[in-house]
Each structure stands twice: as C-alpha cells, then as structure tokens.
Amino acid sequence: MLDVRNLTAVYLTPVGVVRAVDRVSFSVNKGESVGIAGESGSGKSTLVNAILNALRPPALARGEVLFQGRNLLNLSKQDLDKIRWRKISYIPQSSMNALNPVLKIRDQFLHIIKSHYPKMGKGEVMKTAAESLLNVRLDPGKVLEAYPHELSGGMRQRVGIAMAISANPSLLIADEPTTALDTVTQFSILNLIIDLKREGRIRSVIFISHDLPVHAYVAERLMVMLKGYVVEEGPKREVFTRPLHPYTQFLVESSKLEGKGLRLKRREGGGCPFSDLCPQAKEVCFRKAPSLVEVSAHHRVACFIYGE
C-alpha cells in the first residue's frame, strides 16, 4: 500500500542544515499495523509529515513516497487533497487539543468534510459525522451539539479519531494518539483503533509512539528510529524478544519494570547515532553510519556488530 524509499527530510536553520530524517526506507502492506518507536527528537513526527508531503519551509523532503503507485512528493496540492484525509488520514499529536474551542463539534465536522467534498449537502455531512461518532462509541446527539470544553479528554480524542476515519481511509497514521491521557483512557483508545481495523473501517495503520508497551499491544511490525535513522525493523515479537541493535536493547530493557537497563558509557564521536552511548561500539562506529542489513526473514538492523 505504501512504499517509502530513501526519504530524507531537512530543516534549513540560521546555523546550518539539520537532517531530521536520513534515508529512511520501509513499506506498509494492506491490512498491516506498523509501529514507529523512538525517543523524542528521533524524527518520528517529521517522518510522517514528510510522508504526507505536509512539511513547510524551512523544511524540505526528498526521496520517494509511493502510495498506490504515485509519488506523493511530486503531486500538486490539488492532487494531494484527493488523497490526504480521503485515502490517507492523520491523527496528529495532542489531537484532543486540536479542536477549535469556539466552534461546536457539528460545525467542525461540517468544515472538514465540506473542504474535501464541497458538493456534499449538509444533511449528508451530518449523517457521515454521526456514523463516524458512532464508530468511535460516542453519542452523536450529545457530541455534535457540544463545544470541545464540554467533553472529557478521552471524548475529544475520540472525536479527533472520528474525523480522521470519516472518509474510510485506506491508511491511518496515528501520531502519539494516547499522549497525555490516563492509563484507562489510553487502553480504551488503543482498543478502539484495533477494533476499527478489525471491522474494516481502516485497512492499514502506522502507529507512532515513544511508549514500547503501546507498540507491544497494537503493532504487528516495529521500526525503531534514532536521530533520524532507522536502526532496526522487524516483526514485533522478534524485535521485543530478540532485539539486535544496542539502542533497541536499551529501549526494551528500560520498558521492563524489573529490568536493570544497560550501563552506558558516554563517548565522543559521530557515525552511528548511538555510538556515543553504546557499550559495544567499535572504532568503525564513530566513522560512519551502518546500513540496514537483513539478519533473518523480515528483520533488519543497522549495526556493525552484524556486518554491513
């Protein structure tokens, strides 16, 4: 469904070029849930905005983002509008705070749907909005007439998801959809996304989170990012039970309540993005960044321990 090839995203700043995403390649198959993990600043959100061709100056993206055979980076805004939200939808970070505080939910649905389907009548728009709210287990009669401040954080998050799925997209990109929510509400939102995929409301999902237990629950395949690079990618169970890259090992160990973590020695240098902290770093790690190599079926890692 989605094929990303050598995608690079940079920010032009007064002090120079900041490379936020560096030659990232991966794919998303029909019916698949792909998780993207990594700490804050690893490039996860920049990556998905580059995929959507939504970066704005001073950011630039190059490479290929093939969706159903078309490179999204080469499309005009008019052509992109026929794909974004209709076929690829997006739940942004803190989407529960992205609602307009002075408009009722009804008017916000009306605005977003009419902007993509200008010929759709108001009655049909409200019918679509009501069906979307029912799909996320909300009462349309109450929610459509409410202002955002009259809803709980979890309800606002569900409204954001309802807007994202109202066109039955083929691919849903969810960027930290459970951030700032309590544990019970997080669990509810994750179950909701899983149910929507199971019911066919959405076909494939890219799920971005720095929280590994979240990926353990929702993802089928996991991609780990660090400083703009993909350092490991593979089936979720294999990455969790046999993490190969030292950074992935650190993340997995840190996510365990009983884990001791890794004892890291800070080093100076460049090359591999984890070389300054990696306890297994070799001389070559400071000179150049390793490429992703396949170590088993569908499991890749960028680490000189496993060769080039």
Short mmCIF file of C-alpha atoms in Angstrom, two decimals:
data_model
loop_
_atom_site.label_atom_id
_atom_site.label_comp_id
_atom_site.label_asym_id
_atom_site.label_seq_id
_atom_site.Cartn_x
_atom_site.Cartn_y
_atom_site.Cartn_z
CA MET A 1 0.00 0.00 0.00
CA LEU A 2 2.78 2.44 0.95
CA ASP A 3 6.40 2.24 -0.17
CA VAL A 4 8.87 4.78 1.25
CA ARG A 5 12.26 4.89 -0.46
CA ASN A 6 15.32 6.82 0.73
CA LEU A 7 13.21 9.54 2.32
CA THR A 8 15.27 12.39 3.73
CA ALA A 9 13.90 15.48 5.49
CA VAL A 10 16.00 18.50 6.47
CA TYR A 11 15.37 21.80 8.24
CA LEU A 12 17.22 24.88 7.00
CA THR A 13 18.27 26.92 10.02
CA PRO A 14 20.46 30.02 10.53
CA VAL A 15 23.22 27.77 11.88
CA GLY A 16 23.06 25.22 9.08
CA VAL A 17 21.12 22.21 7.80
CA VAL A 18 19.54 19.88 10.36
CA ARG A 19 18.92 16.40 8.96
CA ALA A 20 15.83 15.17 10.85
CA VAL A 21 15.16 12.06 8.71
CA ASP A 22 18.02 10.34 6.94
CA ARG A 23 17.45 7.95 4.02
CA VAL A 24 14.54 6.05 5.55
CA SER A 25 13.01 3.19 3.57
CA PHE A 26 10.13 0.94 4.61
CA SER A 27 6.78 -0.30 3.39
CA VAL A 28 3.27 -0.83 4.74
CA ASN A 29 1.24 -3.72 3.40
CA LYS A 30 -2.52 -3.88 3.11
CA GLY A 31 -4.07 -4.85 6.43
CA GLU A 32 -0.85 -4.27 8.38
CA SER A 33 -0.16 -2.26 11.56
CA VAL A 34 3.34 -0.79 11.61
CA GLY A 35 4.71 0.81 14.76
CA ILE A 36 7.39 3.52 14.73
CA ALA A 37 9.22 3.83 18.05
CA GLY A 38 11.94 6.12 19.32
CA GLU A 39 12.60 8.83 21.88
CA SER A 40 11.54 12.45 21.46
CA GLY A 41 13.54 14.11 18.70
CA SER A 42 14.23 10.86 16.85
CA GLY A 43 12.40 12.10 13.74
CA LYS A 44 9.12 10.16 14.04
CA SER A 45 6.74 13.10 13.50
CA THR A 46 8.93 14.67 10.82
CA LEU A 47 8.88 11.33 9.02
CA VAL A 48 5.09 11.10 8.90
CA ASN A 49 4.74 14.76 7.88
CA ALA A 50 7.22 14.13 5.07
CA ILE A 51 5.23 11.06 4.03
CA LEU A 52 2.11 13.23 3.83
CA ASN A 53 4.06 15.93 1.93
CA ALA A 54 2.96 18.28 4.70
CA LEU A 55 6.34 19.78 5.58
CA ARG A 56 6.57 23.53 5.13
CA PRO A 57 9.63 25.76 4.65
CA PRO A 58 12.22 25.86 6.11
CA ALA A 59 11.75 22.06 5.92
CA LEU A 60 12.47 20.12 2.75
CA ALA A 61 11.92 16.47 1.83
CA ARG A 62 13.35 14.35 -0.97
CA GLY A 63 13.11 10.71 -1.93
CA GLU A 64 10.04 8.70 -2.90
CA VAL A 65 6.76 8.13 -1.08
CA LEU A 66 4.79 5.77 -3.29
CA PHE A 67 1.12 5.36 -2.41
CA GLN A 68 -0.80 3.13 -4.80
CA GLY A 69 1.98 3.72 -7.34
CA ARG A 70 2.10 7.54 -7.14
CA ASN A 71 4.91 9.56 -5.58
CA LEU A 72 3.23 11.90 -3.11
CA LEU A 73 6.24 14.22 -3.09
CA ASN A 74 5.66 15.08 -6.76
CA LEU A 75 1.92 15.75 -6.59
CA SER A 76 0.24 19.15 -6.72
CA LYS A 77 -1.82 20.36 -3.77
CA GLN A 78 -4.98 19.65 -5.75
CA ASP A 79 -3.96 16.05 -6.34
CA LEU A 80 -2.78 15.67 -2.74
CA ASP A 81 -6.18 16.83 -1.47
CA LYS A 82 -7.73 13.89 -3.30
CA ILE A 83 -5.53 11.52 -1.28
CA ARG A 84 -4.93 13.14 2.10
CA TRP A 85 -7.79 12.56 4.53
CA ARG A 86 -9.75 10.63 1.88
CA LYS A 87 -7.29 7.75 1.40
CA ILE A 88 -4.57 8.57 3.94
CA SER A 89 -5.80 10.10 7.16
CA TYR A 90 -3.86 11.52 10.08
CA ILE A 91 -4.38 11.79 13.82
CA PRO A 92 -1.91 14.49 14.94
CA GLN A 93 -0.15 14.70 18.27
CA SER A 94 -2.44 16.04 21.02
CA SER A 95 -5.39 15.83 18.65
CA MET A 96 -7.74 16.25 21.61
CA ASN A 97 -6.38 19.82 21.87
CA ALA A 98 -6.52 20.45 18.11
CA LEU A 99 -10.27 21.14 18.07
CA ASN A 100 -11.41 24.76 17.63
CA PRO A 101 -12.58 25.85 21.12
CA VAL A 102 -15.18 28.33 19.81
CA LEU A 103 -16.96 26.00 17.38
CA LYS A 104 -19.35 23.18 18.13
CA ILE A 105 -18.25 19.72 17.06
CA ARG A 106 -21.01 19.77 14.43
CA ASP A 107 -19.51 22.85 12.74
CA GLN A 108 -16.01 21.38 12.81
CA PHE A 109 -17.22 18.21 11.09
CA LEU A 110 -19.04 20.37 8.56
CA HIS A 111 -15.88 22.36 7.82
CA ILE A 112 -13.53 19.40 7.40
CA ILE A 113 -15.87 17.25 5.31
CA LYS A 114 -17.03 20.11 3.07
CA SER A 115 -13.42 21.14 2.46
CA HIS A 116 -12.80 17.74 0.83
CA TYR A 117 -16.30 17.10 -0.56
CA PRO A 118 -17.65 20.58 -1.46
CA LYS A 119 -20.64 19.12 -3.31
CA MET A 120 -21.85 17.11 -0.35
CA GLY A 121 -25.05 18.51 1.18
CA LYS A 122 -25.27 19.49 4.84
CA GLY A 123 -27.65 16.63 5.64
CA GLU A 124 -25.27 14.06 4.17
CA VAL A 125 -22.36 15.65 6.02
CA MET A 126 -24.20 15.36 9.34
CA LYS A 127 -25.12 11.76 8.56
CA THR A 128 -21.44 10.96 7.87
CA ALA A 129 -20.41 12.75 11.09
CA ALA A 130 -23.00 10.84 13.14
CA GLU A 131 -21.88 7.49 11.71
CA SER A 132 -18.23 8.33 12.44
CA LEU A 133 -19.03 9.23 16.05
CA LEU A 134 -20.99 6.01 16.48
CA ASN A 135 -17.96 4.12 15.14
CA VAL A 136 -15.84 5.54 17.99
CA ARG A 137 -18.54 4.72 20.56
CA LEU A 138 -19.84 8.29 21.09
CA ASP A 139 -23.44 9.55 21.15
CA PRO A 140 -23.85 11.86 18.12
CA GLY A 141 -26.89 13.57 19.62
CA LYS A 142 -24.85 14.86 22.54
CA VAL A 143 -21.42 15.30 21.00
CA LEU A 144 -22.35 17.16 17.80
CA GLU A 145 -24.02 19.96 19.77
CA ALA A 146 -21.19 20.25 22.31
CA TYR A 147 -18.20 22.57 22.42
CA PRO A 148 -14.79 20.90 22.95
CA HIS A 149 -14.50 22.13 26.56
CA GLU A 150 -17.73 20.31 27.38
CA LEU A 151 -16.11 16.94 26.55
CA SER A 152 -13.53 14.96 28.50
CA GLY A 153 -10.02 14.49 27.13
CA GLY A 154 -10.81 10.95 26.07
CA MET A 155 -14.00 12.06 24.30
CA ARG A 156 -12.13 14.83 22.44
CA GLN A 157 -9.53 12.29 21.38
CA ARG A 158 -12.31 10.04 20.05
CA VAL A 159 -13.76 13.00 18.15
CA GLY A 160 -10.35 13.51 16.52
CA ILE A 161 -10.28 9.85 15.53
CA ALA A 162 -13.87 10.07 14.23
CA MET A 163 -12.88 12.97 11.98
CA ALA A 164 -9.86 11.03 10.74
CA ILE A 165 -11.89 7.93 9.79
CA SER A 166 -14.99 9.68 8.45
CA ALA A 167 -13.87 9.07 4.84
CA ASN A 168 -12.98 5.40 5.50
CA PRO A 169 -9.28 5.88 4.64
CA SER A 170 -7.09 3.05 3.39
CA LEU A 171 -4.24 4.13 5.66
CA LEU A 172 -4.45 5.79 9.07
CA ILE A 173 -1.39 7.49 10.54
CA ALA A 174 -1.73 7.97 14.31
CA ASP A 175 0.94 10.19 15.88
CA GLU A 176 1.11 9.64 19.66
CA PRO A 177 -2.71 9.34 19.94
CA THR A 178 -2.60 8.36 23.64
CA THR A 179 -0.22 11.05 24.93
CA ALA A 180 -1.47 12.99 27.98
CA LEU A 181 -4.31 10.53 28.60
CA ASP A 182 -4.74 8.48 31.77
CA THR A 183 -3.99 4.76 31.62
CA VAL A 184 -7.62 3.62 31.41
CA THR A 185 -8.39 6.09 28.58
CA GLN A 186 -5.20 5.09 26.75
CA PHE A 187 -6.29 1.45 26.88
CA SER A 188 -9.72 2.43 25.56
CA ILE A 189 -8.26 4.41 22.63
CA LEU A 190 -5.88 1.60 21.68
CA ASN A 191 -8.71 -0.95 21.74
CA LEU A 192 -10.78 1.42 19.63
CA ILE A 193 -8.12 1.64 16.90
CA ILE A 194 -7.69 -2.16 16.93
CA ASP A 195 -11.48 -2.63 16.67
CA LEU A 196 -11.79 -0.12 13.80
CA LYS A 197 -9.13 -2.02 11.86
CA ARG A 198 -10.74 -5.37 12.63
CA GLU A 199 -14.13 -4.04 11.47
CA GLY A 200 -12.63 -2.74 8.20
CA ARG A 201 -13.21 0.95 8.95
CA ILE A 202 -9.49 1.42 8.32
CA ARG A 203 -7.26 -1.01 6.44
CA SER A 204 -3.70 -0.27 7.50
CA VAL A 205 -2.19 1.72 10.36
CA ILE A 206 1.09 3.49 11.06
CA PHE A 207 1.28 3.98 14.81
CA ILE A 208 3.86 6.42 16.24
CA SER A 209 4.72 6.30 19.92
CA HIS A 210 7.76 6.53 22.20
CA ASP A 211 5.99 4.07 24.52
CA LEU A 212 7.08 0.49 23.77
CA PRO A 213 4.23 -1.18 25.70
CA VAL A 214 1.82 0.63 23.36
CA HIS A 215 3.57 -0.92 20.35
CA ALA A 216 3.53 -4.30 22.06
CA TYR A 217 -0.25 -4.01 22.15
CA VAL A 218 -1.13 -2.60 18.72
CA ALA A 219 1.73 -3.16 16.24
CA GLU A 220 2.48 -6.20 14.09
CA ARG A 221 5.79 -4.89 12.79
CA LEU A 222 8.08 -2.45 14.60
CA MET A 223 10.54 0.14 13.29
CA VAL A 224 12.96 1.82 15.74
CA MET A 225 14.29 5.31 14.98
CA LEU A 226 17.19 7.25 16.49
CA LYS A 227 18.40 10.70 15.37
CA GLY A 228 16.63 10.39 12.03
CA TYR A 229 17.89 6.90 11.23
CA VAL A 230 16.06 3.57 11.26
CA VAL A 231 18.29 1.37 13.44
CA GLU A 232 16.12 -1.74 13.50
CA GLU A 233 12.99 -3.09 11.85
CA GLY A 234 11.23 -6.42 12.16
CA PRO A 235 8.21 -8.41 13.35
CA LYS A 236 7.11 -7.09 16.73
CA ARG A 237 7.56 -10.34 18.62
CA GLU A 238 11.06 -10.82 17.24
CA VAL A 239 12.17 -7.25 17.98
CA PHE A 240 10.88 -7.49 21.57
CA THR A 241 12.22 -10.97 22.32
CA ARG A 242 15.48 -10.72 20.35
CA PRO A 243 16.39 -7.04 19.94
CA LEU A 244 19.61 -6.77 17.96
CA HIS A 245 20.66 -3.14 17.97
CA PRO A 246 22.13 -1.94 21.30
CA TYR A 247 19.73 1.02 21.27
CA THR A 248 16.73 -1.29 20.80
CA GLN A 249 18.06 -3.48 23.60
CA PHE A 250 18.26 -0.40 25.80
CA LEU A 251 14.67 0.62 24.97
CA VAL A 252 13.28 -2.86 25.57
CA GLU A 253 15.15 -3.27 28.84
CA SER A 254 14.11 0.19 30.01
CA SER A 255 10.45 -0.62 29.36
CA LYS A 256 10.52 -3.51 31.84
CA LEU A 257 9.68 -2.58 35.41
CA GLU A 258 12.03 -5.29 36.66
CA GLY A 259 14.74 -4.55 34.10
CA LYS A 260 18.18 -3.37 35.12
CA GLY A 261 18.74 -1.39 31.94
CA LEU A 262 22.07 -1.09 30.17
CA ARG A 263 25.09 0.52 31.73
CA LEU A 264 26.02 3.14 29.16
CA LYS A 265 29.35 4.84 28.77
CA ARG A 266 29.22 8.23 27.11
CA ARG A 267 31.70 8.61 24.28
CA GLU A 268 32.55 11.43 21.94
CA GLY A 269 32.17 10.94 18.22
CA GLY A 270 29.81 10.61 15.26
CA GLY A 271 28.99 7.90 12.76
CA CYS A 272 26.33 5.61 14.18
CA PRO A 273 23.74 7.74 16.00
CA PHE A 274 24.12 5.56 19.11
CA SER A 275 27.92 5.35 19.10
CA ASP A 276 28.46 7.88 21.90
CA LEU A 277 26.36 5.80 24.30
CA CYS A 278 26.73 2.24 23.01
CA PRO A 279 28.64 -0.13 25.32
CA GLN A 280 29.52 -2.30 22.30
CA ALA A 281 30.78 0.44 19.97
CA LYS A 282 33.76 -0.36 17.76
CA GLU A 283 36.15 2.03 16.02
CA VAL A 284 34.20 1.93 12.76
CA CYS A 285 31.02 3.01 14.59
CA PHE A 286 32.49 6.50 15.09
CA ARG A 287 33.48 6.93 11.46
CA LYS A 288 30.32 6.12 9.52
CA ALA A 289 26.68 5.18 9.93
CA PRO A 290 25.88 1.49 9.26
CA SER A 291 23.35 0.40 6.65
CA LEU A 292 20.32 -1.74 7.35
CA VAL A 293 21.14 -5.41 6.76
CA GLU A 294 18.75 -8.35 6.85
CA VAL A 295 19.65 -10.84 9.58
CA SER A 296 16.56 -13.04 9.25
CA ALA A 297 13.29 -13.04 7.34
CA HIS A 298 11.83 -9.52 7.53
CA HIS A 299 14.19 -8.49 10.38
CA ARG A 300 16.76 -5.78 9.60
CA VAL A 301 19.26 -3.93 11.77
CA ALA A 302 21.73 -1.11 11.18
CA CYS A 303 24.70 -2.16 13.34
CA PHE A 304 28.29 -3.11 12.52
CA ILE A 305 28.08 -5.95 15.03
CA TYR A 306 26.12 -7.81 12.34
CA GLY A 307 28.21 -6.65 9.39
CA GLU A 308 27.26 -4.35 6.54
#
